[in-house]
Coordinates of C-alpha atoms and ligand atoms in Angstrom, one line a residue:
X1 CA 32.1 122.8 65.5
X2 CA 32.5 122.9 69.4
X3 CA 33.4 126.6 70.4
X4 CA 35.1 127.3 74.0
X5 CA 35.4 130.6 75.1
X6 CA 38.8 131.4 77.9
X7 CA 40.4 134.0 79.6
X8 CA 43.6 132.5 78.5
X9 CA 44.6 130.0 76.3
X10 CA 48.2 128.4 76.9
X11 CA 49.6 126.3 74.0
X12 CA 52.1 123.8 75.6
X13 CA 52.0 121.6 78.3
X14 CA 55.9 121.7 78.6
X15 CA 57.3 123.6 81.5
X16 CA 56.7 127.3 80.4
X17 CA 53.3 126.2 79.4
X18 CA 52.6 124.2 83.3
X19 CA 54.5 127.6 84.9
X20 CA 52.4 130.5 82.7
X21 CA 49.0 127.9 83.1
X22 CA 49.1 127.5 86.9
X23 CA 49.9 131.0 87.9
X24 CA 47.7 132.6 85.6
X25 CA 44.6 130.0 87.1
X26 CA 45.9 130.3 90.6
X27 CA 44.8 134.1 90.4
X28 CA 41.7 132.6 89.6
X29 CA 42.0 133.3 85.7
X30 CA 39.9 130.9 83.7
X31 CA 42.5 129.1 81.8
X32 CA 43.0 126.4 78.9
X33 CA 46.4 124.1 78.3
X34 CA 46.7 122.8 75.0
X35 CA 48.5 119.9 74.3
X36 CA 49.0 117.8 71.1
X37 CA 50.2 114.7 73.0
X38 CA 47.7 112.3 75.1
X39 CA 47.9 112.8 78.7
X40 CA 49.9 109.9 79.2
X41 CA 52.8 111.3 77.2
X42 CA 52.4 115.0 78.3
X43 CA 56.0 115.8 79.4
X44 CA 57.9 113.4 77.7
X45 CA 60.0 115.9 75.5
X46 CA 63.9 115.7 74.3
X47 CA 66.2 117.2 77.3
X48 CA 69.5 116.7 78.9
X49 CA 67.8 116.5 81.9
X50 CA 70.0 118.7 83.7
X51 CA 68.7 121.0 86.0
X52 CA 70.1 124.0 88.4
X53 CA 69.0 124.5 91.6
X54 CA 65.2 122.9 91.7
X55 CA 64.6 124.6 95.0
X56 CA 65.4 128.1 94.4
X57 CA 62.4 130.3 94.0
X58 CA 64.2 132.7 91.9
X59 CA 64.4 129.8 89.1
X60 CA 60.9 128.3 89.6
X61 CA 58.8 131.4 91.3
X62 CA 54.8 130.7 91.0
X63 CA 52.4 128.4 92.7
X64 CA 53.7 125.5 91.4
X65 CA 55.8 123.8 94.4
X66 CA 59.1 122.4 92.8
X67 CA 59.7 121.4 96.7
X68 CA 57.5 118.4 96.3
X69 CA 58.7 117.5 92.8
X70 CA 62.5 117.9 93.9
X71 CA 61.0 115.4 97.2
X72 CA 59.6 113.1 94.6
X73 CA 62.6 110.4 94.1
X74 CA 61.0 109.1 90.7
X75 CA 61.8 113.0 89.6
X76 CA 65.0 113.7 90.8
X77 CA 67.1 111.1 90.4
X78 CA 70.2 112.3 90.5
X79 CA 70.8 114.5 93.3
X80 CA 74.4 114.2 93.1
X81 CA 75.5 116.2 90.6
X82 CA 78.7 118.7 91.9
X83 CA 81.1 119.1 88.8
X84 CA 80.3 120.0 85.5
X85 CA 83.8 118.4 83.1
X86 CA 85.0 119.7 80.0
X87 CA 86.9 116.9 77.9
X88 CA 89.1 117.4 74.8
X89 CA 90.1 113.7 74.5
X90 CA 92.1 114.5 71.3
X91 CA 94.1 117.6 73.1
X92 CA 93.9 115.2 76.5
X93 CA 92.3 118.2 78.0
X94 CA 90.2 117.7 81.2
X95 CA 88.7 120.6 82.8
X96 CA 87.0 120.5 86.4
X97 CA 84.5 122.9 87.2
X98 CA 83.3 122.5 90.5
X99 CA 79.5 123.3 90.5
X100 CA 78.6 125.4 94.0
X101 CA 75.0 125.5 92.9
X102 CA 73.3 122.6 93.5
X103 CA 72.7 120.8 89.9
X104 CA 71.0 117.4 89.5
X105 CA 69.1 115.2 86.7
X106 CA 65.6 114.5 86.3
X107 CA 63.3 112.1 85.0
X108 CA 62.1 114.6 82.9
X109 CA 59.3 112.2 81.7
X110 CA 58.2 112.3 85.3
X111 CA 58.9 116.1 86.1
X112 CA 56.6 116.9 83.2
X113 CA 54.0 114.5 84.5
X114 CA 54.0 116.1 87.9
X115 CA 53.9 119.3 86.3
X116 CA 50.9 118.8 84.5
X117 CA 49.2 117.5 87.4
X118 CA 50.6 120.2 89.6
X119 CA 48.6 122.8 86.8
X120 CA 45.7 120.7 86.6
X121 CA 45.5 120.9 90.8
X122 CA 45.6 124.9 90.6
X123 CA 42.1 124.8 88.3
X124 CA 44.2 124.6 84.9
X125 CA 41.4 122.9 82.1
X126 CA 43.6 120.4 80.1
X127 CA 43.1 119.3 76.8
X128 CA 45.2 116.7 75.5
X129 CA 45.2 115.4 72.2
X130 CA 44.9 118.7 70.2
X131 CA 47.1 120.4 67.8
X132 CA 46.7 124.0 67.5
X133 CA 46.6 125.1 63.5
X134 CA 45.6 128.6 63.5
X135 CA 45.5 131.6 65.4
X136 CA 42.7 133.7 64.8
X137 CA 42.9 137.6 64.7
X138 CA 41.2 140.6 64.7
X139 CA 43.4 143.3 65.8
X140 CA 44.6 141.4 68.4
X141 CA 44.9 137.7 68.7
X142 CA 41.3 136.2 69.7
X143 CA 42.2 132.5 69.8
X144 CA 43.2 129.8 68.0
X145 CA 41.5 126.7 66.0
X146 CA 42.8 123.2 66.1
X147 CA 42.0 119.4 66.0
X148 CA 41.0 117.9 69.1
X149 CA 40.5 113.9 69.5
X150 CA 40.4 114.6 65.6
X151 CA 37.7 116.7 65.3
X152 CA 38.1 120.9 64.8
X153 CA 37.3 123.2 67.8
X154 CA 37.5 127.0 68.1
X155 CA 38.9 128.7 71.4
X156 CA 38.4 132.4 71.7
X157 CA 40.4 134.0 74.9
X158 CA 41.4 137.3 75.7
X159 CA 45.5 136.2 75.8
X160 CA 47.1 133.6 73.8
X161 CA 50.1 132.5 75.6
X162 CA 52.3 131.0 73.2
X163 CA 54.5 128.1 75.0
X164 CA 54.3 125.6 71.8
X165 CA 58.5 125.4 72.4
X166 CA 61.4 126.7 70.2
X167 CA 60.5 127.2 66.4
X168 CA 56.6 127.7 67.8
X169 CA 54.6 127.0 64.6
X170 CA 52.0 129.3 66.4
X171 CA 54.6 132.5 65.3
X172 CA 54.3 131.9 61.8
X173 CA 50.6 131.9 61.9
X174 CA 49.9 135.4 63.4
X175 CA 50.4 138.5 61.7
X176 CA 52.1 141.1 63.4
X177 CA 51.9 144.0 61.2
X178 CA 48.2 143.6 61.1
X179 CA 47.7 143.7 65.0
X180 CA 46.7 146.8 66.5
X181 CA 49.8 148.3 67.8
X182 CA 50.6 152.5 67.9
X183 CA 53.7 152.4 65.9
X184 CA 55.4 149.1 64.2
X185 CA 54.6 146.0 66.5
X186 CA 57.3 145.2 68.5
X187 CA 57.2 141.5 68.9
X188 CA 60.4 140.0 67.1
X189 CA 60.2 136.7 65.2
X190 CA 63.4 135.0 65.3
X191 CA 65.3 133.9 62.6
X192 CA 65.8 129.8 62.2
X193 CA 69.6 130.4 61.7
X194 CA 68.9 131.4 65.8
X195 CA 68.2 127.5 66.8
X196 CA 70.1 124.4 67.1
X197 CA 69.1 120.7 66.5
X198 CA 69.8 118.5 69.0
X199 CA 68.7 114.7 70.0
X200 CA 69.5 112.3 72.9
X201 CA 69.1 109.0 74.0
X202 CA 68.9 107.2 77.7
X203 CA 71.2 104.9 77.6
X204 CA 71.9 102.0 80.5
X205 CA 75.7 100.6 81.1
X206 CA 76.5 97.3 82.7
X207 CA 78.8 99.3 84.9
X208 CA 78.4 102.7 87.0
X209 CA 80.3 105.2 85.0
X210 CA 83.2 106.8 86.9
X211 CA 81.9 110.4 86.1
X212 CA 78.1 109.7 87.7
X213 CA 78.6 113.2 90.1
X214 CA 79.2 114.7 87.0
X215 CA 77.6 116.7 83.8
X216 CA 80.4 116.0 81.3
X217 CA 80.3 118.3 77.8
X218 CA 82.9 117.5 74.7
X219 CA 83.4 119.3 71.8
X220 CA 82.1 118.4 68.4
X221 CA 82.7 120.2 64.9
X222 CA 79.8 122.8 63.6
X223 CA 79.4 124.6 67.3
X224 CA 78.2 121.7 68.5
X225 CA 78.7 119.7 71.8
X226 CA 78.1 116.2 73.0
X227 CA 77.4 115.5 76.3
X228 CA 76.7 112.6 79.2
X229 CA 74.7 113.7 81.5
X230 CA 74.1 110.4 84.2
X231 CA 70.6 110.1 85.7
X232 CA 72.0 107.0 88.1
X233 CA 75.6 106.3 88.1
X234 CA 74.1 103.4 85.1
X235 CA 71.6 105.7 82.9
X236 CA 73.1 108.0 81.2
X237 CA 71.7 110.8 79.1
X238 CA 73.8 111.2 76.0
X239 CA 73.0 113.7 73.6
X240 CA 74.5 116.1 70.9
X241 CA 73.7 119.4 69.6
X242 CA 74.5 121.5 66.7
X243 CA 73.6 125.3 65.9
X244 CA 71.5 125.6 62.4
X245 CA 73.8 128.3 61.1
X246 CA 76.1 125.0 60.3
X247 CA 76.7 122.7 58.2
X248 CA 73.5 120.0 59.5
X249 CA 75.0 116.4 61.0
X250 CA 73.3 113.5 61.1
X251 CA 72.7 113.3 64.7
X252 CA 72.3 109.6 66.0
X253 CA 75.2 108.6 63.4
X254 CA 77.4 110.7 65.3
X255 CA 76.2 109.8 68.9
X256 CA 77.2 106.4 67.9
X257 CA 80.2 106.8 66.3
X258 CA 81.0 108.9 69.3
X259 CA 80.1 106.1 72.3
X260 CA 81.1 103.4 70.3
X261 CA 84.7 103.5 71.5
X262 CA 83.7 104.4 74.8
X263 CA 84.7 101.2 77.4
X264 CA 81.9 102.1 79.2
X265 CA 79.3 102.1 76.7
X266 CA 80.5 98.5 75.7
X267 CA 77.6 96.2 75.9
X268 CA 75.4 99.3 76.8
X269 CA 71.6 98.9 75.8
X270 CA 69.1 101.9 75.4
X271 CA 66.3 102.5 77.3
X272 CA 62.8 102.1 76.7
X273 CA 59.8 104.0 76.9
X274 CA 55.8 103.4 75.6
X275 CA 57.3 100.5 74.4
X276 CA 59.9 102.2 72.1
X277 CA 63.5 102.7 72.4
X278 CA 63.9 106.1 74.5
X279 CA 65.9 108.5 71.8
X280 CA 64.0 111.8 70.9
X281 CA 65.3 115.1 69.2
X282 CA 63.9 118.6 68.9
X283 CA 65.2 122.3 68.2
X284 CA 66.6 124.3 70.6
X285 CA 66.9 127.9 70.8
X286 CA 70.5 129.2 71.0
X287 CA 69.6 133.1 70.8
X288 CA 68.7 135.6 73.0
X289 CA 65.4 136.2 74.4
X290 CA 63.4 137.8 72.5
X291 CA 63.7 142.1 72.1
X292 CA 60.1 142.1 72.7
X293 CA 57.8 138.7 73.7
X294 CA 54.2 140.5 73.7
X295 CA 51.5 141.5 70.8
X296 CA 48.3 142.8 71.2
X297 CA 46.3 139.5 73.2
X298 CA 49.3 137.6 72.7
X299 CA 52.4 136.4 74.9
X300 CA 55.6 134.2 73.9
X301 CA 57.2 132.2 76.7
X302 CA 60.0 129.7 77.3
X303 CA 61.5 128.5 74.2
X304 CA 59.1 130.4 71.7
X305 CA 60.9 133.3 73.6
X306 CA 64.4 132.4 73.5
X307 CA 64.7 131.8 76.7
X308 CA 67.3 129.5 76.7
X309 CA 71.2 129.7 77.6
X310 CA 72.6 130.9 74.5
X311 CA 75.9 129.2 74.9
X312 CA 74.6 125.6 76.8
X313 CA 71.5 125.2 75.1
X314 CA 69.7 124.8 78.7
X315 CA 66.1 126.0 79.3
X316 CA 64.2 124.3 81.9
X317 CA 64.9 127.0 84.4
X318 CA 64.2 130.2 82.1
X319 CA 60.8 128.6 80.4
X320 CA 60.3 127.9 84.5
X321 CA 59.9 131.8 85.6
X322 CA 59.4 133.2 82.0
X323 CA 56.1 130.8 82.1
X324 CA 55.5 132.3 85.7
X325 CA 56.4 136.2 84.1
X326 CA 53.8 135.3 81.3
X327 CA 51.2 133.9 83.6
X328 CA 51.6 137.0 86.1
X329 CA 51.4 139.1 83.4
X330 CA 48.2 137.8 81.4
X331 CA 46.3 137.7 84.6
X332 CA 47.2 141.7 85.6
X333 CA 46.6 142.3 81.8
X334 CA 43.3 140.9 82.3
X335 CA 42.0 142.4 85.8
X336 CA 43.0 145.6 84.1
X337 CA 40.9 145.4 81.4
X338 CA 43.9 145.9 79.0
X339 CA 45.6 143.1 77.1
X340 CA 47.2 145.3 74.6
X341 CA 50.3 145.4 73.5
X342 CA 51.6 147.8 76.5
X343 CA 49.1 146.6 78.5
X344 CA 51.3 143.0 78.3
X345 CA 54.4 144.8 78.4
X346 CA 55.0 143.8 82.0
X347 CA 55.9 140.2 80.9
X348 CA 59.3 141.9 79.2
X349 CA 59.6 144.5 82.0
X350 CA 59.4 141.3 84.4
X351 CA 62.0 139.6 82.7
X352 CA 64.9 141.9 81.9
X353 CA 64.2 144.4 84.7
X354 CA 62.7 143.0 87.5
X355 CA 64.1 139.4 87.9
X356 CA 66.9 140.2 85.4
X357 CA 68.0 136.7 84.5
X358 CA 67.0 137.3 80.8
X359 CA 69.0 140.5 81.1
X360 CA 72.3 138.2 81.7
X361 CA 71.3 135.8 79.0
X362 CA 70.6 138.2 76.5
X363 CA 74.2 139.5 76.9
X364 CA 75.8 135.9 77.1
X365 CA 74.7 136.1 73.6
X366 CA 78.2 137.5 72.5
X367 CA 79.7 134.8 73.8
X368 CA 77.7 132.6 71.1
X369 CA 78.1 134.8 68.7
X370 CA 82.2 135.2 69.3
X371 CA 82.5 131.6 69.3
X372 CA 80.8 131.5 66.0
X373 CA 83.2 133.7 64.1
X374 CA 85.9 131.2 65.2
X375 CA 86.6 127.8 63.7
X376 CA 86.0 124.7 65.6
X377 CA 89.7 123.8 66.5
X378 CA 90.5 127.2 67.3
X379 CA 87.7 126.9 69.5
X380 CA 88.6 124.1 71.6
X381 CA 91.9 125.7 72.2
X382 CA 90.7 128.7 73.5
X383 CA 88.3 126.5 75.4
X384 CA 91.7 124.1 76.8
X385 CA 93.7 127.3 77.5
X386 CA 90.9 129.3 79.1
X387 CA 91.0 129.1 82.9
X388 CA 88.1 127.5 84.7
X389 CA 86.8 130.5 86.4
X390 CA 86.4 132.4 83.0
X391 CA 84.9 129.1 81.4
X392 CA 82.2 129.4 84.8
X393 CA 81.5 132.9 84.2
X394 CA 80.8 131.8 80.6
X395 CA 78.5 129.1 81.1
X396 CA 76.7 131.4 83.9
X397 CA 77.6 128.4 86.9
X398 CA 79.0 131.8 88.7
X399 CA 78.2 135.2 89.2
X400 CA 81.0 135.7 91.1
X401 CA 83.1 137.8 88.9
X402 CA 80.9 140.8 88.7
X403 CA 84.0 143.7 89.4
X404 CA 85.9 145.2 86.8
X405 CA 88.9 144.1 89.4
X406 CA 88.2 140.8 89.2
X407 CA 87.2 141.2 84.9
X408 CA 91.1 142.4 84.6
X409 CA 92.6 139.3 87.4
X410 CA 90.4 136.9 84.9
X411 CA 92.1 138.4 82.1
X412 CA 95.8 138.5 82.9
X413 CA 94.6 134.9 83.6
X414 CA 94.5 134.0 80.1
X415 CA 97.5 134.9 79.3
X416 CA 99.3 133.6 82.0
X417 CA 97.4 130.1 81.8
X418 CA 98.3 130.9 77.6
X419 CA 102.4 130.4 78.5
X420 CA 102.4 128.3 80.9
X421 CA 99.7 125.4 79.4
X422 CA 101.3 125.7 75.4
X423 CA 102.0 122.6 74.2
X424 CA 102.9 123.0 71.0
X425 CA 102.5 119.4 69.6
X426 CA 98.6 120.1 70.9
X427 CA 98.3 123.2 68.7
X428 CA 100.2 121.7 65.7
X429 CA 97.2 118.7 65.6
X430 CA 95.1 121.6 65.5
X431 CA 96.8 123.4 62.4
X432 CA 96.8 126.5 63.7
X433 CA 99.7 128.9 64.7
X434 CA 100.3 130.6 68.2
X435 CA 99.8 134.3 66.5
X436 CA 96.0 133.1 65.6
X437 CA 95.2 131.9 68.7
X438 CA 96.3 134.6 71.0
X439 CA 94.3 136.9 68.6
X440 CA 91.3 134.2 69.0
X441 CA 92.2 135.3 72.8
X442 CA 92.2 138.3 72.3
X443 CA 88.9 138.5 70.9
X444 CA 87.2 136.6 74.0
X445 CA 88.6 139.2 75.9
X446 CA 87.1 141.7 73.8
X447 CA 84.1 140.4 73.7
X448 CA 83.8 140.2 77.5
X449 CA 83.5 144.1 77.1
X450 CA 81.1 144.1 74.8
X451 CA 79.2 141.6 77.3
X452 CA 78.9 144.4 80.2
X453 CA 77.5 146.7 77.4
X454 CA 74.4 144.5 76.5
X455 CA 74.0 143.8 80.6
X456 CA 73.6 147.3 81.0
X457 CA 71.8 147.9 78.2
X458 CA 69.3 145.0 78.8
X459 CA 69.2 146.7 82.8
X460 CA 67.8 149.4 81.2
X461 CA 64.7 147.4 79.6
X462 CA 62.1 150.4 79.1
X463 CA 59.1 149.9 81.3
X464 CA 56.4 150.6 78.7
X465 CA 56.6 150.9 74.7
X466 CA 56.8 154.6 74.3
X467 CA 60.6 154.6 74.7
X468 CA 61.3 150.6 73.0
X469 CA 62.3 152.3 69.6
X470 CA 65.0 154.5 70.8
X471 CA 65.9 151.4 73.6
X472 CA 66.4 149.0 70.5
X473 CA 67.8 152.0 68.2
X474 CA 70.9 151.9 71.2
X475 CA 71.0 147.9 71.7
X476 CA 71.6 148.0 67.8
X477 CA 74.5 150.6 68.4
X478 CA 75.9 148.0 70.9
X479 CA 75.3 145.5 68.1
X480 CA 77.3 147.1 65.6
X481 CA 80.0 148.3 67.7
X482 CA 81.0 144.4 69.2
X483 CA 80.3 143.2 65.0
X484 CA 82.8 146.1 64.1
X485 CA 85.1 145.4 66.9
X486 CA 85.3 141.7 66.1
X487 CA 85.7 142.4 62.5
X488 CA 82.3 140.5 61.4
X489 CA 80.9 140.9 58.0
X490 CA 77.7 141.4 57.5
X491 CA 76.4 138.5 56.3
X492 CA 77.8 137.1 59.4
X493 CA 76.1 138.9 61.5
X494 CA 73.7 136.8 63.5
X495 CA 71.3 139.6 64.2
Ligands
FAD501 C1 68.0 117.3 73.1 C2 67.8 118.5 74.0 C3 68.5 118.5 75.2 C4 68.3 119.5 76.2 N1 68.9 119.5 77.4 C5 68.6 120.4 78.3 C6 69.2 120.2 79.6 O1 69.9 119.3 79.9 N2 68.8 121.2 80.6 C7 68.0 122.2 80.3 O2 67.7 123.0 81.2 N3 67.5 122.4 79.1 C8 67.8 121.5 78.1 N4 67.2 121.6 76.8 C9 66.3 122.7 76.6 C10 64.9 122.5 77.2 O3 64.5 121.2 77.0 C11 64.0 123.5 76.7 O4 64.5 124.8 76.8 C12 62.6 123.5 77.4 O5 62.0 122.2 77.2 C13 61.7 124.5 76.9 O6 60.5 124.3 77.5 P1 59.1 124.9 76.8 O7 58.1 124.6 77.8 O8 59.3 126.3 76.4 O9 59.0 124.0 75.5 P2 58.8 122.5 75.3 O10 59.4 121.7 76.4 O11 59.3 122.2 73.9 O12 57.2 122.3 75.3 C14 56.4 122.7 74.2 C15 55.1 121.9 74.2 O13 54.2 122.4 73.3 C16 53.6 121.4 72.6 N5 53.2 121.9 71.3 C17 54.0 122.4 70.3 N6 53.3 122.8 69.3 C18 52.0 122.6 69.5 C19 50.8 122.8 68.8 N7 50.8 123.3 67.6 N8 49.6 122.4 69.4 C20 49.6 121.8 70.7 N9 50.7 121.6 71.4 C21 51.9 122.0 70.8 C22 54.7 120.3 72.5 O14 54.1 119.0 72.3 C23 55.3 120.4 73.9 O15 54.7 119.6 74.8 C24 67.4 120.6 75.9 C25 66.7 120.6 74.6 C26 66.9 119.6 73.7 C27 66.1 119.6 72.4

């Protein structure tokens, strides 16, 4: 048995892994990237594709320069992107959004691809071919064992970082409770009800598709959405997802029941790759991050943090600088001599604090879980009678409306976009009356309240784990309060 000893050991070769792998080795950290796929498949993982603002340093911070990547014309290949629709075919809804940031779709074969290389280029060690099946222990995590090229190997480090992807197998294989940690460990293992399922498949029309500048989303029953997301104006990425909580749906059945009325999808063919048709699926986490993402020796990043837009489902641009937060953090953790459970805490401090963006997902949440408590048509008539600039605020394409002012202008908004867009024929296919849906209405409102609670809340991330207890004793307040407020029982409650 081959033993390999590491500073850091980074399961995943995805984007949080590449992020957390290249910053930590660009410090000059000795670092391993495991990866159960060959090399030649490293990056080719189940996505949308769509991706916010590739060139903003805040999204992608590190050493890894997503300038040449968003250069690299086999990456980017839509560059066009500059309206996210909402379509309700059945309520012959059609909403606009335009998108100020700049949005676009990748290859994401290829950006994974360059990604790996880009790691490898800062002095990452890559090992392909090897499944991680244990995680060794010993009051903190020491390593982990797997199969490599089919034979077993050990790996010892001082950190684990954990980037295996949402539902990380490597969760269920450490123990908490028996780390070394001054009061009750902290880390929080999430719950599968917190994921979705969701699968895509490239798909190539004879015919550009009139919506090619656009990322299009459609509502589907069980939470779910379906979306066409085009790479050129004649490959399109069309996928569907569905939360766990739900009842499950065969996924490709639906896809195809879905496009097979679709003119445009009429003699359409799917695309292949490695010789195969190109349709993969995977979970997704719909949650938010994580209330803690460090053990002793040990660090959770990207999806295995929740790291993911609780409402859209995306997550390339949080596993992007949670990787980097993880990275950053392992390598300080390290200098210092202390890789501890608060000597890792800076990865969570980082995150909510500092660059805050897992501060605004983690209270997006309530949006997720207000939508849950509603039934699926009810939902897509809030969503037809909500006005765009709420639905942006929502979906986090703006940060515009930030001031109570403008919180109160949104919400007159509703109601006045309520009378005047009622069509009562609409509702009646739906089965619902006007009294439920203005209290549906009502409770988006609400919960928009209950929104600026958890931001400030989260803004107040404590800065070591001496004061987490009574910081999470006060989130849970918040918790109970919006549950309360929206009349949720408990065994509805998603947390
Ligand atoms: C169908 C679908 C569509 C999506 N669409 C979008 C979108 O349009 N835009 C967007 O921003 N986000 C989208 N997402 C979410 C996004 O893909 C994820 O948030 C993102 O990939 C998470 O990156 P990650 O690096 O954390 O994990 P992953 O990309 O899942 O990478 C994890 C890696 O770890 C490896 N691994 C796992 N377990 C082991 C093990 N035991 N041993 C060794 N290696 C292991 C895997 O092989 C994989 O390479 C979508 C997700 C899905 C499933």
């Amino acid at each position: 048995m081959v033993r390999n000893q590491y500073d850091v050991i980074v399961v995943g070769g995805g984007i949080a892994g590449c992020f957390a792998a290249a910053t930590a080795a660009a410090e000059g950290i000795d670092v391993v990237q495991l990866e159960r796929k060959p090399r030649e498949q490293g990056g080719f993982i189940a996505c949308g594709d769509a991706i916010k603002s590739p060139r903003d340093p805040q999204n992608y911070p590190g050493p890894i320069d997503m300038d040449a990547i968003a250069d690299d014309e086999a990456v980017l290949v839509d560059n066009n992107i500059d309206q996210i629709e909402y379509w309700d075919e059945e309520l012959g809804v059609r909403k606009v959004l335009p998108y100020k940031d700049s949005s676009n779709v990748v290859d994401r074969y290829e950006f994974g691809q360059r990604l790996l290389e880009q790691a490898a280029d800062c002095g990452v060690e890559q090992h392909y071919d090897t499944v991680v099946n244990e995680v060794t222990q010993n009051g903190q995590v020491t390593g982990v064992k797997a199969v490599r090229d089919g034979e077993p190997v050990t790996y010892e480090c001082d950190v684990l970082i954990d980037a295996a992807g949402a539902q990380s197998i490597l969760q269920d294989m450490v123990s908490f409770e028996d780390l070394d940690t001054p009061g009750e460990p902290t880390f929080e293992v999430p719950h599968y009800t917190h994921f979705g399922s969701a699968y895509r498949e490239i798909i190539e029309t004879e015919q550009p598709v009139e919506y090619h500048n656009a990322i299009v989303g459609k509502p589907l029953e069980e939470m779910g959405y379906i979306w066409y997301f085009p790479r050129t104006p004649t490959q399109i990425n069309v996928g569907l997802g569905f939360q766990m909580n739900k009842e499950p749906i065969p996924l490709a059945d639906r896809l195809r029941r879905d496009i097979e009325h679709r003119h445009e999808y009429q003699g359409a063919t799917v695309a292949e790759r490695f010789g195969n048709t190109n349709k993969l699926g995977a979970a997704i986490a719909l949650r938010r991050p994580l209330d803690s993402m460090v053990a002793p020796g040990y660090l959770a990043t990207g999806g295995a943090a929740g790291t993911t837009h609780p409402i859209t489902g995306k997550g390339i641009r949080g596993a992007a600088y949670s990787g980097y937060s993880a990275g950053r953090a392992a390598t300080q953790a390290i200098e210092d001599g202390d890789t501890s459970e608060a000597g890792l805490w800076e990865h969570n401090r980082w995150l909510y604090r500092e660059h805050g963006e897992a501060a605004k997902l983690a209270s997006w949440d309530a949006y997720n879980v207000a939508a849950s408590t509603l039934d699926v048509n009810t939902l897509r008539a809030v969503a037809a009678l909500l006005p765009e600039a709420e639905i942006r605020e929502i979906v986090g394409t703006s940060t515009e409306i930030d001031s109570l002012k403008s919180k109160l202008l949104v919400g007159t908004g509703v109601l006045k976009n309520f009378v005047s867009e009622y069509r009562k024929d609409s509702f009646e296919t739906l089965g619902m009356s006007k009294r439920d849906l203005l209290e549906s209405i009502r409770n988006v409102r609400k919960t928009r309240n209950h929104v600026a609670s958890y931001q400030q809340q989260y803004e107040a991330y404590p800065a070591d784990p001496s004061t987490f207890d009574t910081w999470l004793a006060e989130r849970d307040r918040i918790d109970q309060t919006f549950y309360d407020d929206l009349g949720i029982p408990p065994s509805e409650q998603k947390y």
